[in-house]
CSV table of C-alpha atoms in Angstrom, one decimal:
chain,number,residue,atom,x,y,z
A,1,MET,CA,31.8,10.7,-44.2
A,2,ALA,CA,33.6,13.5,-46.3
A,3,GLN,CA,33.2,16.9,-47.0
A,4,ARG,CA,33.7,18.4,-50.3
A,5,ALA,CA,34.5,22.2,-49.5
A,6,VAL,CA,34.5,24.5,-46.3
A,7,TRP,CA,34.1,28.2,-46.1
A,8,LEU,CA,34.4,30.8,-43.5
A,9,ILE,CA,32.5,34.3,-44.3
A,10,SER,CA,32.5,37.2,-42.7
A,11,ARG,CA,29.6,39.4,-42.4
A,12,GLU,CA,30.3,42.9,-43.8
A,13,PRO,CA,27.1,45.4,-44.7
A,14,GLY,CA,27.9,48.0,-47.0
A,15,THR,CA,30.5,45.7,-49.1
A,16,PRO,CA,29.8,44.8,-52.8
A,17,PHE,CA,28.2,41.3,-51.4
A,18,CYS,CA,27.9,42.1,-48.0
A,19,GLY,CA,30.5,39.7,-46.9
A,20,THR,CA,34.0,38.6,-47.9
A,21,VAL,CA,35.5,35.2,-47.8
A,22,ARG,CA,38.2,34.7,-45.0
A,23,PHE,CA,39.2,31.1,-45.8
A,24,SER,CA,38.1,28.4,-48.1
A,25,ARG,CA,39.3,24.9,-48.7
A,26,ARG,CA,38.1,22.4,-51.4
A,27,TYR,CA,39.0,18.8,-51.6
A,28,PRO,CA,39.5,17.5,-55.1
A,29,THR,CA,39.7,14.1,-54.3
A,30,VAL,CA,36.2,14.2,-52.8
A,31,GLU,CA,35.2,16.4,-55.5
A,32,LYS,CA,35.8,13.2,-57.9
A,33,ARG,CA,33.8,10.9,-55.9
A,34,ALA,CA,30.9,13.4,-55.6
A,35,LYS,CA,30.8,13.5,-59.5
A,36,VAL,CA,30.7,9.6,-59.6
A,37,PHE,CA,28.0,9.4,-57.1
A,38,ASN,CA,25.7,12.2,-57.8
A,39,GLY,CA,25.8,11.3,-61.5
A,40,ALA,CA,23.4,13.7,-63.6
A,41,SER,CA,22.3,15.8,-60.5
A,42,TYR,CA,26.0,16.5,-60.0
A,43,VAL,CA,26.7,20.4,-59.6
A,44,PRO,CA,30.4,21.2,-59.2
A,45,ILE,CA,32.0,23.4,-56.2
A,46,PRO,CA,31.6,27.2,-57.5
A,47,GLU,CA,34.7,29.5,-57.3
A,48,ASP,CA,34.4,31.7,-54.0
A,49,GLY,CA,32.4,34.8,-55.6
A,50,PRO,CA,29.1,32.9,-57.2
A,51,PHE,CA,29.0,30.7,-53.8
A,52,LEU,CA,29.3,34.0,-51.5
A,53,LYS,CA,26.3,35.8,-53.6
A,54,ALA,CA,24.1,32.9,-53.2
A,55,LEU,CA,24.7,31.8,-49.8
A,56,LEU,CA,23.9,35.5,-48.9
A,57,PHE,CA,20.8,35.6,-51.0
A,58,GLU,CA,19.5,32.3,-49.8
A,59,LEU,CA,20.1,33.5,-45.8
A,60,ARG,CA,18.7,37.0,-47.2
A,61,LEU,CA,21.7,38.9,-45.8
A,62,LEU,CA,22.2,41.2,-48.9
A,63,ASP,CA,21.8,45.0,-48.1
A,64,ASP,CA,19.3,45.5,-51.1
A,65,ASP,CA,17.5,42.2,-50.6
A,66,GLU,CA,13.9,43.2,-49.8
A,67,ASP,CA,11.6,41.4,-52.4
A,68,PHE,CA,9.8,38.6,-51.6
A,69,ILE,CA,11.0,35.6,-53.5
A,70,GLU,CA,8.3,32.7,-53.7
A,71,SER,CA,11.0,30.3,-54.0
A,72,ARG,CA,12.7,31.2,-50.9
A,73,ASP,CA,10.2,33.0,-48.7
A,74,SER,CA,7.2,31.2,-49.2
A,75,CYS,CA,5.8,29.3,-46.0
A,76,SER,CA,6.2,26.1,-47.9
A,77,HIS,CA,10.2,26.6,-47.9
A,78,ILE,CA,10.3,27.7,-44.1
A,79,ASN,CA,13.9,26.0,-43.3
A,80,LYS,CA,14.4,24.4,-39.8
A,81,THR,CA,17.6,22.8,-40.4
A,82,SER,CA,20.5,25.2,-41.8
A,83,VAL,CA,20.9,22.7,-44.6
A,84,TYR,CA,20.3,24.9,-47.8
A,85,GLY,CA,20.0,24.6,-51.6
A,86,LEU,CA,21.8,27.0,-53.5
A,87,LEU,CA,21.0,28.0,-57.3
A,88,ILE,CA,24.4,28.3,-59.1
A,89,GLY,CA,25.1,28.0,-62.9
A,90,GLY,CA,21.5,26.9,-63.8
A,91,GLY,CA,21.9,24.1,-61.1
A,92,GLU,CA,21.0,23.5,-57.5
A,93,LEU,CA,24.3,23.0,-55.1
A,94,TRP,CA,22.8,20.8,-52.2
A,95,PRO,CA,23.2,20.0,-49.4
A,96,VAL,CA,25.0,23.1,-48.1
A,97,VAL,CA,25.4,23.3,-44.3
A,98,ALA,CA,25.6,27.0,-43.1
A,99,PHE,CA,24.8,29.0,-40.3
A,100,LEU,CA,25.7,32.6,-39.1
A,101,LYS,CA,27.3,33.3,-35.6
A,102,ASN,CA,29.1,36.5,-34.2
A,103,ASN,CA,29.1,38.0,-37.6
A,104,MET,CA,30.8,34.7,-39.2
A,105,ILE,CA,29.2,32.4,-41.7
A,106,TYR,CA,30.4,28.7,-41.3
A,107,ALA,CA,29.6,26.7,-44.4
A,108,CYS,CA,30.4,23.5,-46.0
A,109,VAL,CA,29.1,20.9,-48.7
A,110,PRO,CA,28.8,17.4,-47.5
A,111,LEU,CA,29.6,14.2,-49.7
A,112,VAL,CA,26.6,12.4,-50.9
A,113,GLU,CA,27.1,9.1,-51.8
A,114,GLN,CA,23.9,8.7,-53.9
A,115,THR,CA,22.0,10.6,-56.4
A,116,LEU,CA,20.6,14.2,-55.4
A,117,SER,CA,17.3,14.1,-57.3
A,118,PRO,CA,15.0,13.8,-55.5
A,119,HIS,CA,17.0,14.7,-52.1
A,120,PRO,CA,17.6,11.7,-50.0
A,121,PRO,CA,16.1,12.2,-46.3
A,122,LEU,CA,18.9,14.3,-44.5
A,123,ILE,CA,18.9,11.5,-41.6
A,124,SER,CA,20.3,9.4,-44.2
A,125,ILE,CA,23.3,11.6,-45.0
A,126,SER,CA,25.9,11.0,-42.3
A,127,GLY,CA,28.1,13.9,-44.0
A,128,ILE,CA,25.8,16.3,-42.6
A,129,SER,CA,26.1,15.5,-38.8
A,130,GLN,CA,30.1,15.6,-39.3
A,131,GLY,CA,29.5,18.9,-41.2
A,132,PHE,CA,27.9,20.3,-38.2
A,133,GLU,CA,30.5,19.1,-36.1
A,134,LEU,CA,33.5,20.5,-38.2
A,135,LEU,CA,32.1,24.0,-38.3
A,136,PHE,CA,31.3,23.6,-34.6
A,137,GLY,CA,34.8,23.0,-34.1
A,138,VAL,CA,36.1,25.9,-36.2
A,139,GLN,CA,33.8,28.2,-34.4
A,140,ASP,CA,35.1,27.0,-31.1
A,141,PHE,CA,38.5,27.7,-32.1
A,142,LEU,CA,38.0,31.0,-33.5
A,143,SER,CA,36.0,32.4,-30.4
A,144,LEU,CA,38.4,30.6,-27.8
A,145,SER,CA,40.6,33.7,-26.4
A,146,GLN,CA,39.9,35.9,-29.1
A,147,LYS,CA,40.2,39.7,-28.0
A,148,ASN,CA,40.6,41.6,-31.3
A,149,ASP,CA,40.8,41.0,-35.3
A,150,THR,CA,44.7,40.5,-35.2
A,151,GLU,CA,43.8,37.4,-33.1
A,152,LEU,CA,41.0,36.3,-35.6
A,153,ASN,CA,43.6,37.0,-38.4
A,154,THR,CA,46.2,34.7,-36.9
A,155,LYS,CA,43.8,31.9,-36.2
A,156,LEU,CA,42.7,32.1,-39.7
A,157,ASN,CA,46.1,31.6,-41.0
A,158,GLN,CA,46.6,28.7,-38.9
A,159,LEU,CA,43.6,26.8,-40.1
A,160,PRO,CA,45.4,25.3,-43.5
A,161,ASP,CA,47.6,23.4,-41.4
A,162,LEU,CA,45.0,22.4,-38.6
A,163,LEU,CA,42.8,21.2,-41.3
A,164,LEU,CA,45.3,18.6,-42.9
A,165,GLN,CA,45.2,17.1,-39.2
A,166,ALA,CA,41.9,17.6,-38.0
A,167,CYS,CA,40.0,16.7,-41.3
A,168,PRO,CA,42.4,15.0,-43.8
A,169,PHE,CA,41.3,14.7,-47.5
A,170,GLY,CA,37.8,16.4,-46.2
A,171,THR,CA,37.2,13.3,-43.6
A,172,LEU,CA,36.8,14.4,-40.1
A,173,LEU,CA,38.9,12.9,-37.3
A,174,ASP,CA,39.1,15.6,-34.7
A,175,ALA,CA,36.5,18.5,-34.4
A,176,ASN,CA,38.6,20.1,-31.7
A,177,LEU,CA,41.1,22.1,-33.7
A,178,GLN,CA,42.8,23.2,-30.6
A,179,ASN,CA,43.9,19.5,-30.0
A,180,SER,CA,45.7,19.9,-33.5
A,181,LEU,CA,47.4,22.8,-32.7
A,182,ASP,CA,48.7,21.1,-29.8
A,183,SER,CA,49.7,18.7,-31.5
A,184,ILE,CA,51.6,20.4,-34.1
A,185,ASN,CA,53.6,22.3,-31.2
A,186,PHE,CA,54.2,19.4,-29.5
A,187,ALA,CA,55.4,17.5,-32.6
A,188,SER,CA,58.0,20.4,-33.1
A,189,VAL,CA,59.6,19.9,-30.0
A,190,THR,CA,59.4,16.0,-29.5
A,191,HIS,CA,58.5,12.8,-31.1
A,192,SER,CA,54.7,11.9,-30.5
A,193,GLN,CA,53.6,8.5,-29.5
A,194,LYS,CA,51.8,6.2,-32.3
A,195,GLN,CA,48.1,7.1,-31.9
A,196,PRO,CA,45.3,8.8,-33.8
A,197,ALA,CA,46.0,12.2,-35.2
A,198,TRP,CA,42.8,13.6,-33.5
A,199,LYS,CA,44.0,12.5,-30.0
A,200,VAL,CA,47.2,14.5,-28.7
A,201,GLY,CA,47.6,12.6,-25.4
A,202,THR,CA,46.3,10.3,-23.0
A,203,TYR,CA,44.4,10.6,-19.6
A,204,LYS,CA,46.1,9.5,-16.1
A,205,GLY,CA,44.0,9.0,-13.5
A,206,LYS,CA,40.9,7.8,-11.9
A,207,PRO,CA,38.6,6.4,-14.9
A,208,GLN,CA,35.2,8.0,-14.8
A,209,VAL,CA,32.6,9.0,-17.4
A,210,SER,CA,30.4,12.3,-17.2
A,211,ILE,CA,27.0,12.5,-19.1
A,212,SER,CA,24.5,15.6,-19.1
A,213,ILE,CA,21.2,15.8,-20.9
A,214,THR,CA,19.9,19.1,-22.1
A,215,GLU,CA,16.3,19.3,-23.6
A,216,LYS,CA,14.5,22.3,-25.0
A,217,VAL,CA,10.8,21.9,-25.8
A,218,LYS,CA,9.7,23.5,-28.8
A,219,SER,CA,6.1,24.4,-28.8
A,220,MET,CA,3.5,26.6,-30.7
A,221,GLN,CA,0.0,27.0,-29.3
A,222,TYR,CA,-2.8,28.7,-31.6
A,223,ASP,CA,-6.0,28.3,-29.4
A,224,LYS,CA,-7.6,27.6,-32.7
A,225,GLN,CA,-10.1,24.7,-33.8
A,226,ASP,CA,-8.8,24.6,-37.2
A,227,ILE,CA,-5.1,24.8,-36.5
A,228,ALA,CA,-3.6,22.2,-34.4
A,229,ASP,CA,-1.0,22.9,-31.7
A,230,THR,CA,2.5,21.7,-32.3
A,231,TRP,CA,5.2,20.6,-30.2
A,232,GLN,CA,8.8,18.8,-29.8
A,233,VAL,CA,11.5,18.3,-27.4
A,234,VAL,CA,14.9,18.8,-28.6
A,235,GLY,CA,17.5,17.2,-27.0
A,236,THR,CA,21.7,16.8,-26.6
A,237,VAL,CA,23.7,14.5,-24.7
A,238,THR,CA,26.9,15.7,-23.7
A,239,CYS,CA,29.9,13.3,-22.5
A,240,LYS,CA,33.3,13.6,-20.9
A,241,CYS,CA,35.3,10.7,-20.7
A,242,ASP,CA,38.6,10.6,-18.5
A,243,LEU,CA,39.8,6.8,-19.6
A,244,GLU,CA,43.3,5.5,-19.4
A,245,GLY,CA,45.0,4.1,-22.9
A,246,ILE,CA,45.3,5.6,-26.4
A,247,MET,CA,42.1,4.0,-27.6
A,248,PRO,CA,39.8,3.2,-24.9
A,249,ASN,CA,36.5,1.8,-26.0
A,250,VAL,CA,33.5,2.6,-24.4
A,251,THR,CA,29.6,1.9,-24.7
A,252,ILE,CA,27.3,4.4,-23.6
A,253,SER,CA,23.5,3.3,-23.1
A,254,LEU,CA,20.7,5.5,-22.7
A,255,SER,CA,17.4,4.4,-21.8
A,256,LEU,CA,13.9,6.1,-21.5
A,257,PRO,CA,11.9,6.6,-18.2
A,258,THR,CA,8.5,4.9,-17.8
A,259,ASN,CA,6.2,6.1,-20.5
A,260,GLY,CA,8.9,8.0,-22.3
A,261,SER,CA,8.7,9.0,-25.9
A,262,PRO,CA,11.0,7.2,-28.5
A,263,LEU,CA,14.2,9.3,-29.5
A,264,GLN,CA,14.0,10.4,-33.0
A,265,ASP,CA,15.9,12.3,-35.9
A,266,ILE,CA,19.2,11.1,-33.9
A,267,LEU,CA,22.9,12.8,-34.8
A,268,VAL,CA,25.5,11.1,-33.5
A,269,HIS,CA,29.3,12.4,-33.0
A,270,PRO,CA,31.9,11.0,-35.4
A,271,CYS,CA,33.6,9.0,-32.7
A,272,VAL,CA,30.7,6.6,-32.5
A,273,THR,CA,31.9,3.4,-34.4
A,274,SER,CA,28.5,1.6,-34.9
A,275,LEU,CA,24.8,2.0,-34.5
A,276,ASP,CA,21.9,-0.3,-34.6
A,277,SER,CA,20.0,0.7,-37.8
A,278,ALA,CA,16.9,1.1,-35.6
A,279,ILE,CA,18.2,4.2,-34.1
A,280,LEU,CA,19.3,5.6,-37.8
A,281,THR,CA,16.0,4.9,-39.3
A,282,SER,CA,13.8,6.7,-36.7
A,283,SER,CA,12.6,9.8,-38.3
A,284,SER,CA,9.9,12.6,-36.9
A,285,ILE,CA,9.1,13.1,-40.6
A,286,ASP,CA,7.2,9.6,-40.5
A,287,ALA,CA,4.0,9.1,-38.5
A,288,MET,CA,4.3,7.4,-35.1
A,289,ASP,CA,3.5,3.8,-34.5
A,290,ASP,CA,3.9,1.1,-32.2
A,291,SER,CA,6.9,-0.3,-33.6
A,292,ALA,CA,9.1,2.7,-33.2
A,293,PHE,CA,12.5,2.0,-31.6
A,294,SER,CA,12.4,2.7,-27.7
A,295,GLY,CA,15.9,1.7,-26.9
A,296,PRO,CA,18.1,1.6,-24.7
A,297,TYR,CA,19.9,3.4,-27.4
A,298,LYS,CA,23.5,2.3,-27.4
A,299,PHE,CA,26.5,4.0,-28.4
A,300,PRO,CA,30.0,2.3,-28.8
A,301,LEU,CA,32.4,4.7,-29.2
A,302,THR,CA,36.4,5.6,-29.2
A,303,PRO,CA,35.7,9.1,-26.8
A,304,PRO,CA,38.2,12.2,-27.4
A,305,LEU,CA,40.0,13.9,-24.6
A,306,GLU,CA,37.6,16.6,-24.3
A,307,SER,CA,34.0,17.2,-23.7
A,308,PHE,CA,31.7,16.2,-26.7
A,309,ASN,CA,28.1,16.2,-27.9
A,310,LEU,CA,27.8,12.5,-28.3
A,311,CYS,CA,24.3,13.0,-30.2
A,312,TYR,CA,21.7,15.3,-30.9
A,313,TYR,CA,18.0,13.8,-31.0
A,314,THR,CA,14.0,14.9,-31.3
A,315,SER,CA,11.2,13.5,-29.3
A,316,GLN,CA,7.6,13.8,-29.3
A,317,VAL,CA,5.8,14.5,-25.7
A,318,PRO,CA,2.0,13.7,-25.0
A,319,VAL,CA,1.6,17.6,-23.6
A,320,PRO,CA,4.0,20.7,-24.0
A,321,PRO,CA,5.1,21.8,-20.2
A,322,ILE,CA,3.3,25.4,-20.4
A,323,LEU,CA,0.0,25.9,-21.7
A,324,GLY,CA,-0.9,29.1,-22.8
A,325,PHE,CA,-3.4,31.5,-24.1
A,326,TYR,CA,-2.6,34.7,-25.9
A,327,GLN,CA,-5.4,37.5,-26.9
A,328,MET,CA,-4.5,40.8,-28.3
A,329,LYS,CA,-7.1,43.5,-29.5
A,330,GLU,CA,-6.0,46.7,-31.3
A,331,GLU,CA,-7.8,50.2,-30.4
A,332,GLU,CA,-5.9,52.7,-32.7
A,333,ILE,CA,-2.6,53.1,-31.0
A,334,GLN,CA,-3.3,50.9,-28.3
A,335,VAL,CA,-3.5,47.0,-28.0
A,336,LYS,CA,-5.3,45.3,-25.0
A,337,ILE,CA,-3.7,42.1,-24.1
A,338,THR,CA,-4.8,38.8,-22.2
A,339,VAL,CA,-2.3,36.1,-21.2
A,340,ASN,CA,-3.0,33.1,-19.2
A,341,LEU,CA,-0.3,30.2,-18.5
A,342,LYS,CA,-0.5,27.0,-16.8
A,343,LEU,CA,2.3,24.7,-15.9
A,344,HIS,CA,1.1,21.0,-16.7
A,345,GLU,CA,1.1,19.0,-13.6
A,346,SER,CA,3.5,16.3,-14.6
A,347,VAL,CA,6.1,19.1,-14.7
A,348,LYS,CA,8.0,19.8,-11.5
A,349,ASN,CA,7.5,23.1,-10.3
A,350,ASN,CA,11.2,24.4,-10.0
A,351,PHE,CA,13.1,26.3,-12.3
A,352,GLU,CA,16.3,28.3,-12.5
A,353,PHE,CA,14.5,31.1,-14.4
A,354,CYS,CA,10.9,31.2,-16.1
A,355,GLU,CA,9.8,34.1,-18.3
A,356,ALA,CA,7.3,35.3,-20.8
A,357,HIS,CA,8.7,37.7,-23.9
A,358,ILE,CA,5.8,39.7,-25.3
A,359,PRO,CA,7.1,41.5,-28.7
A,360,PHE,CA,5.2,44.0,-30.6
A,361,TYR,CA,6.5,44.5,-34.2
A,362,ASN,CA,6.0,47.0,-36.9
A,363,ARG,CA,4.7,49.5,-34.1
A,364,GLY,CA,6.4,52.7,-32.4
A,365,PRO,CA,8.2,52.4,-28.8
A,366,ILE,CA,6.0,51.9,-25.7
A,367,THR,CA,5.0,55.1,-24.1
A,368,HIS,CA,2.6,53.9,-21.5
A,369,VAL,CA,1.4,50.6,-20.1
A,370,GLU,CA,-1.1,49.6,-17.6
A,371,TYR,CA,-1.4,46.0,-16.3
A,372,LYS,CA,-2.3,43.8,-13.7
A,373,VAL,CA,-0.3,40.6,-13.0
A,374,SER,CA,-1.4,37.7,-10.5
A,375,PHE,CA,2.1,36.3,-10.1
A,376,GLY,CA,5.6,37.7,-11.0
A,377,GLN,CA,6.8,41.3,-12.5
A,378,LEU,CA,6.5,42.8,-15.7
A,379,GLU,CA,9.6,44.7,-17.5
A,380,VAL,CA,8.8,47.3,-20.1
A,381,PHE,CA,11.3,47.5,-22.9
A,382,ARG,CA,10.0,50.7,-24.6
A,383,GLU,CA,12.5,51.2,-27.6
A,384,LYS,CA,12.5,47.7,-28.4
A,385,SER,CA,8.4,47.6,-28.2
A,386,SER,CA,8.3,44.6,-26.1
A,387,LEU,CA,7.3,43.2,-22.8
A,388,VAL,CA,9.0,40.7,-20.6
A,389,TRP,CA,7.0,39.1,-17.9
A,390,ILE,CA,9.5,37.5,-15.2
A,391,ILE,CA,7.7,34.5,-13.9
A,392,GLY,CA,10.8,33.6,-11.3
A,393,GLN,CA,11.5,30.1,-10.4
A,394,LYS,CA,8.3,28.6,-9.9
A,395,PHE,CA,4.5,29.0,-10.5
A,396,PRO,CA,2.1,29.8,-7.5
A,397,LYS,CA,0.1,26.5,-5.9
A,398,SER,CA,-2.5,27.2,-8.3
A,399,MET,CA,-0.1,26.3,-11.4
A,400,GLU,CA,-1.9,29.3,-13.3
A,401,ILE,CA,-1.0,33.0,-13.5
A,402,ASN,CA,-2.6,35.7,-15.7
A,403,LEU,CA,-1.5,39.1,-17.0
A,404,SER,CA,-3.5,41.6,-18.7
A,405,GLY,CA,-3.0,45.1,-19.6
A,406,THR,CA,-3.3,47.8,-22.1
A,407,VAL,CA,-0.2,49.1,-24.0
A,408,THR,CA,0.1,52.5,-25.9
A,409,PHE,CA,2.7,53.1,-28.7
A,410,GLY,CA,4.3,56.4,-30.1
A,411,ALA,CA,5.2,57.1,-33.4
A,412,LYS,CA,7.0,54.6,-35.6
A,413,SER,CA,11.0,55.1,-36.1
A,414,HIS,CA,12.4,53.1,-38.8
A,415,GLU,CA,15.9,53.0,-37.1
A,416,LYS,CA,15.2,51.3,-34.0
A,417,GLN,CA,11.9,49.5,-34.0
A,418,SER,CA,11.4,46.0,-34.6
A,419,PHE,CA,10.2,44.8,-38.1
A,420,ASP,CA,8.6,41.8,-39.2
A,421,GLU,CA,6.6,41.1,-42.4
A,422,ILE,CA,4.7,38.4,-40.8
A,423,CYS,CA,3.6,40.0,-37.2
A,424,ILE,CA,1.2,42.5,-39.0
A,425,GLY,CA,-2.0,43.8,-37.2
A,426,GLY,CA,-3.6,41.5,-35.0
A,427,THR,CA,-1.0,38.7,-35.7
A,428,ALA,CA,1.5,38.1,-33.0
A,429,TYR,CA,3.0,35.6,-30.6
A,430,LEU,CA,4.1,35.1,-26.9
A,431,LYS,CA,7.2,33.1,-26.2
A,432,THR,CA,7.7,31.6,-22.9
A,433,GLY,CA,11.5,30.0,-21.7
A,434,ASN,CA,12.9,28.5,-18.6
């Protein structure tokens, strides 16, 4: 799938639009296809100025943007995907893939080969995953060995030529822009072999394939009968294929453990050549049933030379790994807190680290803390109005730990204190990580 346009925007508070377009590229041939596919729902790619203003508004990055906007800020419009719809010229430009990293906004508009009204499911738009892959590749290229603005400007000036090779006519061939730069430099001194533009060389040596799987569990527990707890696994499969030959063919197969939950919302790297339709149609939006595809998950591909993310996925688990209870009672300038954490018996009691963050928004700095902790130690960040409970690398044998205490706050200071429109009064949260 192709991209209609790509932008790089530097975040610059205090400028007229709080940002500056440092690079943009449009693909007219892809735009003509979009007009045909989208029909009456087609919205043209705008000029940089209107696009910049609409995107910063949607991301809440305008300096004077303090008002509550129902269409953007209500609870029914919480964005969890980094895919946005921008109101431009009386229409909605959708889907816009965008994210902010190190004061640089990376954005693109993937081609959707169907009508946009109503919005088709994101999982059915392969251009979105390729858009993320392209933007992550640009981000990696800009951040590699970057020490100052001069080096950043040099790399931005190289982008037009690099995208000619890495993303010709809006179609991503190689997300590693350094490969394209090496290819350009190599071609200037010698003739290259006949091989894909996204692959600048070949591997010589012992063949091996390395695979690593990283999973994060996102869990929200309310301890209320009228509000259901939610949790979900978000995983990434990373590969490095050292194989001889210009175009080696590899099939990587993933199998679930006994009683493992099916993988859902799978997004794959562009080098994957084909997929079972059952893999693509498994979505967390649909209700779980016995017919959900449970593998094995096979990914035939022609791998690039560098390490790459083979796929991203989500999955449901029977219970969250850590069960928690958090209570906070407010008394004038003090709050009393009680925290109970329990490690589920199915989880291996061994971590690189484990800690719980307890932020206090919309309050002054912490002036005094009295506490009792059954395990680990507590660190106080006074100016940030937060506590960090450092649990360590394992729970005690009982698998349960407790923290209780009283936190006293000073006068509010709008300069440094954390602000949140949701966490007001007794509304608060605790976040664990390991």
